[in-house]
PDB file of C-alpha atoms in Angstrom:
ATOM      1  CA  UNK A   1       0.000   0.000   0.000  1.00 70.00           C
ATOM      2  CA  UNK A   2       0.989   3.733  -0.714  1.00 81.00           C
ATOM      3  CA  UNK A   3       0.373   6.926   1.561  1.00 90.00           C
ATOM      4  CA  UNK A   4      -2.248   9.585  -0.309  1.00 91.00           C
ATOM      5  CA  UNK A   5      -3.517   6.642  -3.093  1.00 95.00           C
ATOM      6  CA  UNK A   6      -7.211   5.558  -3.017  1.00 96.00           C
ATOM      7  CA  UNK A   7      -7.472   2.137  -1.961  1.00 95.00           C
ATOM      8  CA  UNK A   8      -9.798   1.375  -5.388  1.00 96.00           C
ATOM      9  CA  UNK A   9      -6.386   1.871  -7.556  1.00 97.00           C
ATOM     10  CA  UNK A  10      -5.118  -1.644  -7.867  1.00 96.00           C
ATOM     11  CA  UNK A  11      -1.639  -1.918  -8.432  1.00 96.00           C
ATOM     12  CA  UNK A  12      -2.108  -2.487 -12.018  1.00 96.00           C
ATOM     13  CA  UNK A  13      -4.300  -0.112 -12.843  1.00 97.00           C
ATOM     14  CA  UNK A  14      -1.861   2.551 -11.135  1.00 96.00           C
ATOM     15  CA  UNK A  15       0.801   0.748 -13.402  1.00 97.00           C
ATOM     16  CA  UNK A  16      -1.007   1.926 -16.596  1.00 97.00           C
ATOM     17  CA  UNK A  17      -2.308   5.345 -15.567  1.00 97.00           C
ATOM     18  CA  UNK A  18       1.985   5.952 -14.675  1.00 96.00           C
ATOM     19  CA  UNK A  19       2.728   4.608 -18.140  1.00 97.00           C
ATOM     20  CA  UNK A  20      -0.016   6.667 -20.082  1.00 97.00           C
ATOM     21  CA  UNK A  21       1.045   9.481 -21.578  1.00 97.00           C
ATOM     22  CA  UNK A  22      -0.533  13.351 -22.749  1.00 97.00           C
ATOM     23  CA  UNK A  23      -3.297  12.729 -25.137  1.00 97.00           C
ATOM     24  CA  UNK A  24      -3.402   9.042 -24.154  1.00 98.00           C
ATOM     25  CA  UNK A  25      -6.937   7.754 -23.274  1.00 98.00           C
ATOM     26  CA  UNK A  26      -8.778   5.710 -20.892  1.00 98.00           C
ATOM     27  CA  UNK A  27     -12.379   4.303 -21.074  1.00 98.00           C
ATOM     28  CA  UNK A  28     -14.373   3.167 -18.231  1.00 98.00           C
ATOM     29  CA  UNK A  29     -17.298   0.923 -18.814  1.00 98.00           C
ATOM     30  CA  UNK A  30     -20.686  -0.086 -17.133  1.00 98.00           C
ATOM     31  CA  UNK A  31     -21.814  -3.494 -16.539  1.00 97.00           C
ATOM     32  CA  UNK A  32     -23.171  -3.424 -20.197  1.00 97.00           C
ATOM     33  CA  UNK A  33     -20.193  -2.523 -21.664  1.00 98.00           C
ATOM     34  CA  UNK A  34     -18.571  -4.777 -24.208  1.00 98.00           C
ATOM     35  CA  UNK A  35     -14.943  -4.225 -22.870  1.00 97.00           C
ATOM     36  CA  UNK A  36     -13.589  -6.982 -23.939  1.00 97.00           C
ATOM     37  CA  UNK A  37     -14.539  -6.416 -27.907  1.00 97.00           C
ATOM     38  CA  UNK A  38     -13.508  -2.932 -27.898  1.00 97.00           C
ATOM     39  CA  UNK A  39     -10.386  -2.709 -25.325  1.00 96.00           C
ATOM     40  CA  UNK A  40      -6.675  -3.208 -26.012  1.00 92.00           C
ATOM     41  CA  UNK A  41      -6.598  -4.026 -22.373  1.00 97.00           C
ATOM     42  CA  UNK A  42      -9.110  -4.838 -19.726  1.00 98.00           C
ATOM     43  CA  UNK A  43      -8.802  -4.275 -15.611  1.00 98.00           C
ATOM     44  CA  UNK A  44     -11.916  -5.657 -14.258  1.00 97.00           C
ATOM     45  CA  UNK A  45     -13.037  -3.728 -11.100  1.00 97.00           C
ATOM     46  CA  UNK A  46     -16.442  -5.554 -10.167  1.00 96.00           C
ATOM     47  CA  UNK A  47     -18.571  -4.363  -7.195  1.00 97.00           C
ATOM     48  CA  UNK A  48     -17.058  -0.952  -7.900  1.00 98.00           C
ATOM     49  CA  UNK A  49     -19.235   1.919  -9.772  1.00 98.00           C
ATOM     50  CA  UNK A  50     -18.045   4.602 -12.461  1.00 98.00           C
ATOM     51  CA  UNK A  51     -18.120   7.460 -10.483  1.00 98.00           C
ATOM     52  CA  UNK A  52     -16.518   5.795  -7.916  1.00 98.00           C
ATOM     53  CA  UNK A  53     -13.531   4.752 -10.181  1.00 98.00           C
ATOM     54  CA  UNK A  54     -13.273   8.785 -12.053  1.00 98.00           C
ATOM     55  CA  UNK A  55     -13.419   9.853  -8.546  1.00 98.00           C
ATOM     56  CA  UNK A  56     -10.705   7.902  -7.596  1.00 98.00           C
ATOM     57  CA  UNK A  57      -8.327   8.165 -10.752  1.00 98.00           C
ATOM     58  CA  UNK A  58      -8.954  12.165 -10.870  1.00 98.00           C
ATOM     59  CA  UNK A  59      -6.999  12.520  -7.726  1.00 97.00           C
ATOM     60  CA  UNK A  60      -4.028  11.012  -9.609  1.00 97.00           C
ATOM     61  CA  UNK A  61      -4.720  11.316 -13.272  1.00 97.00           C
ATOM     62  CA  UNK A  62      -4.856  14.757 -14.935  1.00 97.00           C
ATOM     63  CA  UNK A  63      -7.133  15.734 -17.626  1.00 98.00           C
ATOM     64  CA  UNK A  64      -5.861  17.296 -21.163  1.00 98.00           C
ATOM     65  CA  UNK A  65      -5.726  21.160 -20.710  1.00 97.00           C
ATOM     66  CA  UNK A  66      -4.871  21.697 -24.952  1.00 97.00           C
ATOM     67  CA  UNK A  67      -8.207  19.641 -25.470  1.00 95.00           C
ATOM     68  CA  UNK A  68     -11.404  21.171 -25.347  1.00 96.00           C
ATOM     69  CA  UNK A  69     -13.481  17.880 -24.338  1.00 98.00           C
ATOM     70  CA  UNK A  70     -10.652  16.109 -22.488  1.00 98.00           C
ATOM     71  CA  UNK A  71     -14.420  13.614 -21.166  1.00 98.00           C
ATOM     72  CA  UNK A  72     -16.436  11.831 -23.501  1.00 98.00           C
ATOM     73  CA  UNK A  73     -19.508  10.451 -22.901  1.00 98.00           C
ATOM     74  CA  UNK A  74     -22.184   7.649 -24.589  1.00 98.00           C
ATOM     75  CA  UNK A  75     -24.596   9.870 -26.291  1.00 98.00           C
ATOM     76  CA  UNK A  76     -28.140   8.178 -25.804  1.00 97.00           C
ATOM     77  CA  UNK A  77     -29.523   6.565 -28.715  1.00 97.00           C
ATOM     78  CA  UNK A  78     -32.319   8.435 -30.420  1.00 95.00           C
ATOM     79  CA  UNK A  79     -35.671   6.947 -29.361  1.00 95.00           C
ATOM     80  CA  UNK A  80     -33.911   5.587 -25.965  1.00 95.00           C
ATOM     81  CA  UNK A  81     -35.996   6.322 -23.026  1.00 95.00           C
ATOM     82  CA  UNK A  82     -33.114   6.447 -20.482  1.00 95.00           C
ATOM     83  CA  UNK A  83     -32.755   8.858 -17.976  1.00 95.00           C
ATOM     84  CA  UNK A  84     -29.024   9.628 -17.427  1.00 98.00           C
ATOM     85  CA  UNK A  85     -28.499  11.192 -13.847  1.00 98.00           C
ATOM     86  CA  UNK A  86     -24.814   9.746 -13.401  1.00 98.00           C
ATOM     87  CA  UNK A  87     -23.898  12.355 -15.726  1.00 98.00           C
ATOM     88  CA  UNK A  88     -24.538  15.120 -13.292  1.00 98.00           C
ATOM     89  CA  UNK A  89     -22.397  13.147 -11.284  1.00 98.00           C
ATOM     90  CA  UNK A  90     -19.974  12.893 -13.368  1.00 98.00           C
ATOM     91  CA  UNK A  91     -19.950  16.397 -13.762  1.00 98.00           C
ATOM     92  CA  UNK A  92     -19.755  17.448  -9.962  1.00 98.00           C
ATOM     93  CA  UNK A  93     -16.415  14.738  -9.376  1.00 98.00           C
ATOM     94  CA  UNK A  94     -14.568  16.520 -12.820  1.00 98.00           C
ATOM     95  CA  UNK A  95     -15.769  20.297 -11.460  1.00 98.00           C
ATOM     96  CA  UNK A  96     -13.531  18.980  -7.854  1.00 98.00           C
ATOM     97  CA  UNK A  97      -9.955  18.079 -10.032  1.00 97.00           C
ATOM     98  CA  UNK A  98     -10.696  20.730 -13.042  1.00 97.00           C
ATOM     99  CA  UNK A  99     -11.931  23.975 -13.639  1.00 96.00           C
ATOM    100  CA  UNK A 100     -13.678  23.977 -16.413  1.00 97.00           C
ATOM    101  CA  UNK A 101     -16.314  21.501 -14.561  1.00 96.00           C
ATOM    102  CA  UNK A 102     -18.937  20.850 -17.119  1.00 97.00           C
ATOM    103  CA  UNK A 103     -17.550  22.434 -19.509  1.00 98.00           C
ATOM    104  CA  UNK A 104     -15.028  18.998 -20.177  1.00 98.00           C
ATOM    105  CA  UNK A 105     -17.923  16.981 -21.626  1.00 98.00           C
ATOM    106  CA  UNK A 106     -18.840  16.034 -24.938  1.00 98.00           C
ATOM    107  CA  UNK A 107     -21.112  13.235 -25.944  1.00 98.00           C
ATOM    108  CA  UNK A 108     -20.995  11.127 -29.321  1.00 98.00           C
ATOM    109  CA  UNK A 109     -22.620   8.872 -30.663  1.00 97.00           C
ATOM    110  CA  UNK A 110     -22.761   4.845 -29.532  1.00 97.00           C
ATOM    111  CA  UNK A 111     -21.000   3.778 -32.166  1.00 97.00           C
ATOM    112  CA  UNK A 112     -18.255   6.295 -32.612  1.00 98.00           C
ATOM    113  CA  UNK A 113     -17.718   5.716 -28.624  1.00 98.00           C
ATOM    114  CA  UNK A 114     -16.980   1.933 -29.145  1.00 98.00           C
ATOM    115  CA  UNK A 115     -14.833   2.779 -32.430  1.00 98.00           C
ATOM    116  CA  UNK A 116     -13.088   5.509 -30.198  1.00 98.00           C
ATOM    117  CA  UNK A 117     -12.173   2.958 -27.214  1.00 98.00           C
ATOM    118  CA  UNK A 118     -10.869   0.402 -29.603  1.00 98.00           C
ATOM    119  CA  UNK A 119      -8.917   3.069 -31.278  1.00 97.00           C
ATOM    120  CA  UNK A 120      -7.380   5.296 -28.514  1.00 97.00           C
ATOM    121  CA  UNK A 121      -7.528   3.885 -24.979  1.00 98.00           C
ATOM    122  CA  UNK A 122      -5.274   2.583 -23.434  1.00 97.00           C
ATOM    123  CA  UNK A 123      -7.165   0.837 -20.794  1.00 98.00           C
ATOM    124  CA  UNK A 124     -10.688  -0.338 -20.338  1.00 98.00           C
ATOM    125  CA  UNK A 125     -12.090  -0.879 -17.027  1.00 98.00           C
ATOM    126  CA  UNK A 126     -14.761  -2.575 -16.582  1.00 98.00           C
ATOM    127  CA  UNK A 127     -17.441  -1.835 -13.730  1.00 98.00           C
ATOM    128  CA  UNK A 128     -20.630  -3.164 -12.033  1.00 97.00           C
ATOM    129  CA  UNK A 129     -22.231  -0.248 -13.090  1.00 98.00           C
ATOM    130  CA  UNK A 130     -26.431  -0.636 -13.275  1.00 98.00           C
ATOM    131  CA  UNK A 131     -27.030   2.794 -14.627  1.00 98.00           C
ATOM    132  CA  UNK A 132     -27.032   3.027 -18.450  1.00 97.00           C
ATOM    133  CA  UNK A 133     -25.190   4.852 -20.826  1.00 98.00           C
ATOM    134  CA  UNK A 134     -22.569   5.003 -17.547  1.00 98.00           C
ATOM    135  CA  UNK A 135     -19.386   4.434 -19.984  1.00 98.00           C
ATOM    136  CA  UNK A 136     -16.833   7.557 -20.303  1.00 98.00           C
ATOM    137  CA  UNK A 137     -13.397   7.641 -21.381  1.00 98.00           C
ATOM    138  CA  UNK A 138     -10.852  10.082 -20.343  1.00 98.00           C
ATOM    139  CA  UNK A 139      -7.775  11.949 -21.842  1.00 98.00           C
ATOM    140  CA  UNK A 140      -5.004  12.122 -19.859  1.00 98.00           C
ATOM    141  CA  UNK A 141      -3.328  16.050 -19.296  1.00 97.00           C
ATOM    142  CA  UNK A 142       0.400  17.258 -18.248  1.00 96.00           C
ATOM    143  CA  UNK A 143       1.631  16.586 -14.683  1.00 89.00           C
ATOM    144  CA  UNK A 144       2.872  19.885 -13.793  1.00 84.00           C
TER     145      UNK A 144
END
């Protein structure tokens, strides 16, 4: 165990955070995500929710400053009847580790999401997650 890292980080999931690199991504799923189609590399962390995990990797992860939408987000399918009140979540844990708050986010659509994990991150991790359209992926800043 370390001094000042959340307990969540496993070992191996602090390996590859310390290995990625500016404008290197990570995507974290929810329990509907198909992680293991779309990701290079897969860290299961079952029993464990999104916002649970971006709260935890924001306290050691920096998001891209030269990016304008360093968070993506799973847009909701047209005709979906989802409600999607983890966002505002999501929104309140980025606004405690970045500035701009709110102003990170950018949605596309299901299909580009999947096509952008498979292309660009480095890591998936996979969740328990129950609320849908729970998947966002992350691009990593500068440590200053």
């Amino acid at each position: 165990m370390l001094k000042g890292i959340p307990a969540i980080l496993s070992p191996e999931l602090l390996k590859i955070l310390c290995e990625m690199g500016h404008t290197d991504e990570l995507t974290i799923g929810d329990g509907n995500f198909p992680g293991h189609t779309y990701g290079q590399k897969v860290i299961r962390m079952d029993g464990h929710g999104v916002a649970e995990i971006l709260a935890a990797i924001l306290q050691v992860f920096p998001l891209d400053t030269y990016e304008e939408h360093p968070v993506t987000l799973m847009a909701v399918v047209a005709g979906d009847k989802v409600e999607t009140p983890i966002w505002e979540q999501y929104k309140e844990i980025v606004a405690n580790y970045d500035e701009r708050g709110a102003g990170c986010f950018e949605k596309i659509d299901k299909w580009k999401f999947y096509e952008k994990t498979k292309e660009k991150s480095s890591v998936v991790i996979m969740t328990s997650e129950k609320a849908l359209y729970a998947n966002i992926i992350l691009k990593k800043g500068v440590v200053i």
